[in-house]
């Protein structure tokens, strides 16, 4: 669908059949029921944000975002009362999420599988920023205020659904339709990136995903605001980076941010390896030959992103972005694998020398290492063996057996058992009988003194 014609401040119009084409029958019907509720209760309701932008571009989106010029949480609770489901309200921002379930699908008379899991309502609001990069102070406002507080003109469009008389009118106070037609990303005012520097990341995310140009003025303001990225909280930066990592063109977006200097403005030393785009693509196409029950696609992407850094730099970035413990451990372990890449492929090093360095690492890091070392089949094979064999090898002998042999407990136990396990890993021992023979030999050799009497019965 081409964006409908509309001049600034003059509403365009939007056909309901376009909603059905873009959203699908069930979400369009759900939108009708929500609109009907607002019409019956006399609330002004709008469809807004990414879903509308994508509809106007001829695509569809699963997320339904509504703005209402009254109490969003009371409105969502009204829907819950009538159709079931769950409502979670977030008072400070005047937002409410209505989650749908089998019962609500039933009451709505729509197939659950075709419905979004939840829909979002927000009270139309005005925002002011007390200082650069701080979270905004919000207060109730009109739909126009709500559009003016947004990031880009193409995200500042609203489709009126209620009252009935205004159904289908498109509000375009910021010339978003013109920018959609010209395929352009444009912020709404000079202070946009100063108020919210995370919009720097969003600009490159949308420009790359939609293949839009960044307007010259927006690009100038963006460059000027780059140093402010250093003042944004880790949680907000992590969230925006996570959204980038979920994009199909994540590598391309991050490379552009890298070339702009945005990554090093977040944290010195944060840079993007040129190979990231192909690494991320490989990650979505290829899987290692082992099954990972705890596969975590996002943690894997964090690993690929930071694998090229020296360990202390990666640790600094993980801390700056406030990554959780599990993600940080996986990232650091991936850096360690990359630091020993040559040794992994070195045939002079026996498996028992390699295994201890790999087997305690998180499986996400081994997965990342396997993808990153795709040009070294020897290294990949050792990563595979770690996951599929080495990690589970246990010798037949245990501490009780050594004790039964009369060996006084001590650090020797660990050394002997390690040696036996190493022999299994190297393939020098393939049965309990062979292990027993090796144990006998070790004990008699005096290497693990005090030696037991030659010929003592073992096991
Ligand atoms: N928004 C904003 N400034 C931000 C984040 C969000 O103005 N820093 C506004 C935009 O109008 C955006 C809407 O909030 O359209 C919803 O945010 P989000 O879900 O992140 O964006 P979408 O446009 O829906 O993105 P996507 O297509 O990736 O779902």
XYZ file of C-alpha atoms and ligand atoms in Angstrom:
488
model
C 0.000 0.000 0.000
C 1.281 3.477 -0.811
C 0.830 5.990 1.987
C -2.439 7.880 1.405
C -2.168 11.491 0.298
C -2.246 13.930 3.125
C -0.832 17.369 3.638
C 0.553 18.533 6.959
C -2.121 18.831 9.643
C -4.834 17.696 7.263
C -5.950 14.229 8.124
C -5.752 11.606 5.409
C -8.067 8.639 5.511
C -7.639 4.948 5.973
C -9.785 2.137 4.826
C -10.764 -0.731 7.176
C -9.937 -3.245 4.459
C -6.316 -2.013 4.696
C -6.356 -3.079 8.358
C -7.540 -6.548 7.388
C -4.922 -6.838 4.637
C -2.070 -5.661 6.884
C -3.002 -7.203 10.226
C -4.989 -10.258 9.215
C -8.679 -10.929 9.884
C -8.501 -11.730 13.624
C -6.317 -8.764 14.749
C -8.426 -6.433 12.565
C -11.593 -7.782 14.193
C -9.982 -7.363 17.635
C -9.173 -3.759 16.686
C -12.846 -3.277 15.741
C -14.013 -4.573 19.120
C -11.560 -2.320 20.976
C -12.701 0.628 18.842
C -16.359 -0.204 19.532
C -15.725 -0.231 23.285
C -14.070 3.200 23.066
C -16.903 4.536 20.882
C -19.555 3.235 23.300
C -17.749 4.790 26.274
C -17.012 8.081 24.505
C -13.185 7.860 24.551
C -10.896 9.136 21.778
C -8.786 6.147 20.678
C -5.974 5.851 18.132
C -3.818 3.135 16.601
C -0.222 4.408 16.706
C 3.488 3.657 16.365
C 5.293 0.919 14.461
C 2.175 -1.033 13.512
C 0.656 1.959 11.728
C 3.975 2.842 10.059
C 4.312 -0.731 8.796
C 0.695 -0.843 7.628
C 1.265 2.320 5.619
C 4.370 0.762 4.112
C 2.281 -2.202 3.004
C 3.475 -4.612 5.678
C 2.014 -5.895 8.882
C 3.047 -6.201 12.487
C 1.980 -8.356 15.366
C 2.167 -5.524 17.925
C -0.959 -3.489 18.451
C -0.332 -0.127 20.151
C -3.231 2.132 21.064
C -3.275 5.623 22.549
C -6.352 6.817 24.395
C -7.086 10.355 25.535
C -8.251 9.118 28.946
C -7.264 6.580 31.624
C -5.619 3.685 29.722
C -5.629 1.295 32.641
C -9.368 1.811 33.366
C -10.116 1.261 29.686
C -8.031 -1.943 29.558
C -9.742 -3.196 32.705
C -13.106 -2.595 31.039
C -11.990 -4.841 28.163
C -10.753 -7.428 30.641
C -14.107 -7.396 32.425
C -15.929 -8.045 29.185
C -13.499 -10.403 27.430
C -11.242 -11.852 30.164
C -7.437 -12.001 29.976
C -5.007 -10.135 32.245
C -4.187 -6.453 32.646
C -0.855 -5.100 33.881
C -0.832 -1.365 34.412
C 2.282 0.811 34.736
C 1.095 3.880 36.640
C 4.066 6.299 36.137
C 3.670 6.221 32.339
C -0.117 5.707 32.312
C 0.232 2.508 30.266
C -1.551 -0.840 30.445
C -0.914 -4.187 28.794
C -3.897 -6.444 28.127
C -2.760 -10.080 27.725
C -5.074 -12.440 25.903
C -5.621 -16.091 26.738
C -7.796 -18.991 25.574
C -10.770 -17.750 27.585
C -10.539 -14.235 26.138
C -10.155 -15.598 22.593
C -13.304 -17.602 23.222
C -15.220 -14.615 24.516
C -13.970 -12.476 21.638
C -15.046 -15.229 19.262
C -11.607 -15.214 17.589
C -8.979 -17.961 17.164
C -6.278 -17.575 19.831
C -3.489 -18.581 17.437
C -4.305 -15.669 15.133
C -4.353 -13.075 17.913
C -1.431 -11.094 19.343
C -0.396 -12.280 22.813
C -1.128 -8.852 24.226
C -2.071 -5.349 23.220
C -0.719 -2.112 24.645
C -2.658 0.948 25.694
C -1.133 4.274 26.697
C -2.739 7.453 27.884
C -1.894 10.301 25.473
C 0.919 12.184 27.165
C 3.213 15.155 27.070
C 6.854 14.767 28.038
C 9.487 17.133 29.326
C 13.134 16.358 29.944
C 14.711 17.839 33.069
C 18.218 17.257 31.711
C 19.902 15.618 28.708
C 19.633 11.806 28.607
C 17.387 11.685 31.700
C 14.100 9.822 31.715
C 11.238 12.175 30.769
C 8.690 13.632 33.151
C 5.268 12.835 31.799
C 1.813 14.343 32.160
C -1.504 13.649 30.439
C -1.862 15.431 27.113
C -3.655 15.361 23.781
C -2.948 13.040 20.865
C -1.022 15.913 19.230
C 1.206 16.194 22.342
C 1.721 12.451 22.187
C 2.868 12.612 18.573
C 5.194 15.540 19.274
C 7.026 13.589 22.018
C 7.971 10.754 19.644
C 11.236 9.868 17.997
C 10.698 10.127 14.232
C 8.062 11.618 11.967
C 7.313 8.158 10.540
C 6.500 6.932 14.056
C 4.402 10.015 14.841
C 1.266 9.058 12.952
C -2.068 8.169 14.522
C -5.118 6.470 13.066
C -8.330 7.592 14.724
C -10.663 4.728 15.664
C -13.015 6.511 18.029
C -15.275 8.540 18.048
C -17.095 6.901 15.185
C -17.361 10.148 13.242
C -13.565 10.317 13.010
C -12.972 6.609 12.318
C -10.268 6.114 9.697
C -8.826 9.635 9.848
C -5.067 9.734 9.780
C -3.390 12.350 11.981
C -0.108 13.479 10.539
C 0.967 16.568 12.433
C 4.679 15.888 11.821
C 4.640 15.153 8.052
C 5.320 11.479 8.609
C 3.456 10.474 5.443
C 5.696 12.639 3.308
C 8.760 11.066 4.940
C 7.340 7.588 4.374
C 6.933 8.450 0.695
C 10.432 9.958 0.505
C 11.826 7.037 2.526
C 13.389 9.319 5.073
C 14.147 9.155 8.818
C 13.669 12.540 10.427
C 13.516 13.533 14.087
C 10.939 16.121 15.093
C 13.133 18.813 16.626
C 16.700 19.906 17.299
C 16.803 18.600 20.883
C 15.481 15.123 20.080
C 18.836 13.312 20.446
C 19.814 15.465 23.419
C 16.607 14.546 25.243
C 16.974 10.883 24.356
C 20.353 9.774 22.945
C 19.075 6.187 22.568
C 17.369 7.586 19.460
C 20.846 7.549 17.873
C 20.714 3.757 17.968
C 17.078 3.753 16.876
C 17.863 5.986 13.881
C 20.361 3.496 12.492
C 18.090 0.575 13.355
C 15.115 1.935 11.407
C 17.185 3.449 8.569
C 18.869 0.080 7.964
C 15.801 -2.089 8.451
C 13.580 0.041 6.199
C 16.394 1.061 3.829
C 15.549 4.742 4.445
C 17.879 7.743 4.201
C 18.630 9.778 7.322
C 17.720 13.409 6.571
C 20.762 15.688 6.428
C 19.559 17.831 9.330
C 18.809 14.768 11.472
C 22.263 13.348 10.682
C 23.872 16.628 11.772
C 21.972 16.689 15.085
C 22.760 13.020 15.627
C 26.510 13.531 15.233
C 26.408 16.490 17.565
C 24.698 14.396 20.302
C 27.057 11.378 20.089
C 29.006 12.207 23.283
C 25.728 12.121 25.242
C 25.530 8.354 24.759
C 28.070 8.188 27.560
C 25.400 9.553 29.929
C 22.655 7.043 29.165
C 22.012 4.286 31.697
C 23.292 0.782 30.963
C 19.791 -0.701 31.085
C 18.459 1.630 28.370
C 21.475 1.048 26.124
C 21.249 -2.696 26.671
C 17.603 -2.656 25.725
C 18.238 -0.752 22.478
C 21.217 -2.976 21.618
C 19.074 -6.029 22.295
C 16.485 -4.705 19.811
C 19.292 -4.258 17.274
C 20.594 -7.779 17.890
C 17.107 -9.131 17.130
C 17.097 -7.449 13.692
C 17.845 -9.385 10.534
C 20.451 -6.753 9.593
C 21.919 -6.470 13.102
C 25.519 -6.676 11.864
C 25.005 -3.925 9.308
C 23.329 -1.645 11.888
C 26.152 -2.145 14.388
C 28.800 -1.538 11.748
C 27.174 1.754 10.847
C 27.049 2.713 14.522
C 30.670 1.701 14.825
C 31.705 3.839 11.864
C 29.817 6.822 13.284
C 31.724 6.520 16.571
C 28.555 5.695 18.530
C 29.913 2.487 20.079
C 33.062 4.037 21.471
C 30.916 6.895 22.791
C 29.019 4.261 24.813
C 32.234 2.755 26.178
C 35.855 3.252 25.101
C 37.132 0.082 23.422
C 33.661 -0.925 22.206
C 34.109 -1.562 18.495
C 32.604 -3.821 15.907
C 34.619 -6.518 14.201
C 34.052 -6.279 10.429
C 33.049 -9.931 10.326
C 30.116 -9.505 12.699
C 27.451 -9.303 9.975
C 28.512 -12.647 8.495
C 28.922 -14.210 11.970
C 25.360 -13.262 12.896
C 24.043 -14.579 9.586
C 25.929 -17.834 10.107
C 24.386 -18.065 13.600
C 20.874 -17.967 12.159
C 21.636 -20.523 9.449
C 23.989 -23.032 11.071
C 23.764 -24.970 14.293
C 26.554 -26.972 15.882
C 26.243 -30.773 15.724
C 25.245 -31.034 19.387
C 21.894 -30.329 21.028
C 21.867 -27.455 23.517
C 18.830 -27.757 25.762
C 19.579 -24.353 27.294
C 20.108 -22.555 23.961
C 19.835 -18.790 24.446
C 19.758 -16.950 21.110
C 20.236 -13.516 22.647
C 23.194 -14.547 24.837
C 24.755 -16.127 21.732
C 24.461 -12.836 19.881
C 26.056 -10.933 22.767
C 28.948 -13.430 22.567
C 29.403 -12.924 18.819
C 29.237 -9.175 19.289
C 31.965 -9.009 21.912
C 34.137 -12.003 20.976
C 36.693 -9.846 19.187
C 37.493 -7.813 22.318
C 40.250 -8.480 24.793
C 38.767 -10.010 27.940
C 39.045 -6.880 30.171
C 37.472 -4.716 27.458
C 34.596 -7.197 26.995
C 34.118 -7.254 30.765
C 33.969 -3.441 30.821
C 31.358 -3.351 28.052
C 29.266 -6.077 29.711
C 29.345 -4.039 32.916
C 28.497 -0.786 31.124
C 25.511 -2.409 29.402
C 24.499 -4.080 32.638
C 24.380 -7.554 31.097
C 23.223 -10.240 33.490
C 25.611 -12.737 35.071
C 24.824 -15.532 32.635
C 25.337 -13.334 29.571
C 28.542 -11.848 30.991
C 29.976 -15.286 31.806
C 29.203 -16.500 28.284
C 30.775 -13.415 26.704
C 33.968 -13.724 28.769
C 34.216 -17.456 28.059
C 33.897 -16.756 24.315
C 36.776 -14.265 24.533
C 38.808 -17.000 26.259
C 38.052 -19.511 23.511
C 39.117 -16.994 20.878
C 42.319 -16.288 22.810
C 43.300 -19.996 22.603
C 42.016 -20.563 19.039
C 45.455 -21.595 17.748
C 46.040 -24.048 20.569
C 42.631 -25.611 19.967
C 43.697 -26.484 16.442
C 47.229 -27.612 17.402
C 47.538 -31.402 16.929
C 50.591 -31.494 19.234
C 48.334 -30.693 22.192
C 46.554 -33.811 23.410
C 42.818 -33.738 24.108
C 43.493 -34.086 27.851
C 45.424 -30.811 27.717
C 42.615 -29.023 25.880
C 39.566 -30.449 27.667
C 40.158 -28.751 31.053
C 40.193 -25.379 29.321
C 36.854 -25.924 27.580
C 34.687 -28.265 29.570
C 33.693 -25.885 32.344
C 32.710 -23.069 29.959
C 29.022 -22.221 29.357
C 27.540 -24.060 26.383
C 26.565 -20.740 24.751
C 30.260 -19.809 24.600
C 31.148 -23.168 23.024
C 28.372 -22.612 20.503
C 29.731 -19.113 19.733
C 33.285 -20.473 19.467
C 32.108 -23.187 17.055
C 30.520 -20.522 14.810
C 33.476 -18.145 15.006
C 36.069 -20.847 14.286
C 34.250 -22.094 11.174
C 37.474 -21.997 9.155
C 39.248 -24.412 11.517
C 37.710 -27.858 11.425
C 40.266 -29.073 14.006
C 39.185 -26.429 16.542
C 35.507 -27.052 15.790
C 36.021 -30.777 16.322
C 37.509 -30.180 19.754
C 34.572 -27.995 20.699
C 32.234 -30.754 19.513
C 34.114 -33.392 21.517
C 33.900 -31.180 24.605
C 30.115 -31.023 24.321
C 29.427 -34.550 23.145
C 32.099 -36.628 24.919
C 34.630 -35.062 27.195
C 32.206 -33.308 29.535
C 30.550 -36.587 30.513
C 33.628 -38.821 30.886
C 34.137 -40.194 34.405
C 36.769 -42.815 35.263
C 35.592 -46.162 36.712
C 37.771 -45.647 39.772
C 36.641 -43.270 42.522
C 37.975 -42.041 45.851
C 36.485 -44.988 47.752
C 38.425 -47.394 45.540
C 41.681 -45.541 46.222
C 40.960 -45.627 49.907
C 40.234 -49.334 49.759
C 43.691 -49.710 48.277
C 45.120 -48.240 51.422
C 46.022 -44.861 49.984
C 45.686 -42.182 52.649
C 43.261 -39.462 51.427
C 44.974 -36.318 50.164
C 45.663 -34.217 47.081
C 47.018 -37.314 45.344
C 43.458 -38.610 44.927
C 42.578 -35.688 42.674
C 45.809 -36.045 40.679
C 45.380 -39.780 40.147
C 41.712 -39.508 39.163
C 42.554 -36.629 36.802
C 45.230 -38.748 35.171
C 42.818 -41.658 34.706
C 40.166 -39.385 33.262
C 42.776 -37.827 30.938
C 43.622 -41.287 29.653
C 39.956 -41.845 28.770
C 39.778 -38.426 27.059
C 42.921 -39.185 25.040
C 41.537 -42.580 24.080
C 44.485 -44.369 25.743
C 42.009 -46.215 27.959
C 38.735 -47.644 26.654
C 37.582 -50.039 29.380
C 37.530 -50.298 33.165
C 40.030 -53.184 32.943
C 42.457 -51.015 30.953
C 41.955 -48.215 33.453
C 42.711 -50.593 36.305
C 45.934 -51.633 34.594
C 46.930 -48.010 34.188
C 46.146 -47.312 37.832
C 48.315 -50.210 38.897
C 51.112 -48.896 36.727
C 50.796 -45.380 38.115
C 50.836 -46.537 41.696
C 53.798 -48.782 41.158
C 55.708 -46.071 39.314
C 56.070 -44.095 42.493
C 54.936 -40.975 40.658
C 52.114 -40.591 43.130
C 54.239 -41.593 46.145
C 54.020 -43.169 48.634
C 53.716 -46.123 46.295
C 51.603 -49.112 47.351
C 53.142 -52.530 47.459
C 53.674 -53.988 43.976
C 51.060 -56.648 43.256
C 48.420 -55.243 45.715
C 44.913 -56.153 44.586
C 43.101 -53.309 42.906
C 39.336 -52.633 42.836
N 9.315 5.806 20.860
C 9.947 7.051 20.914
N 11.213 7.167 21.439
C 11.851 6.080 21.926
C 11.228 4.822 21.897
C 9.948 4.717 21.346
O 9.370 8.020 20.456
N 13.078 6.218 22.445
C 7.948 5.719 20.297
C 7.912 5.612 18.779
O 6.829 6.384 18.328
C 7.656 4.148 18.500
C 6.803 3.759 19.703
O 7.277 4.564 20.776
O 6.979 3.957 17.278
C 6.919 2.307 20.075
O 8.291 1.958 20.364
P 8.910 0.630 19.831
O 8.001 -0.494 20.121
O 10.331 0.533 20.286
O 8.967 0.972 18.290
P 8.219 0.419 17.036
O 8.164 1.567 16.096
O 6.927 -0.247 17.375
O 9.324 -0.611 16.572
P 9.266 -2.064 15.987
O 8.821 -1.896 14.575
O 10.707 -2.476 16.109
O 8.339 -2.855 16.849
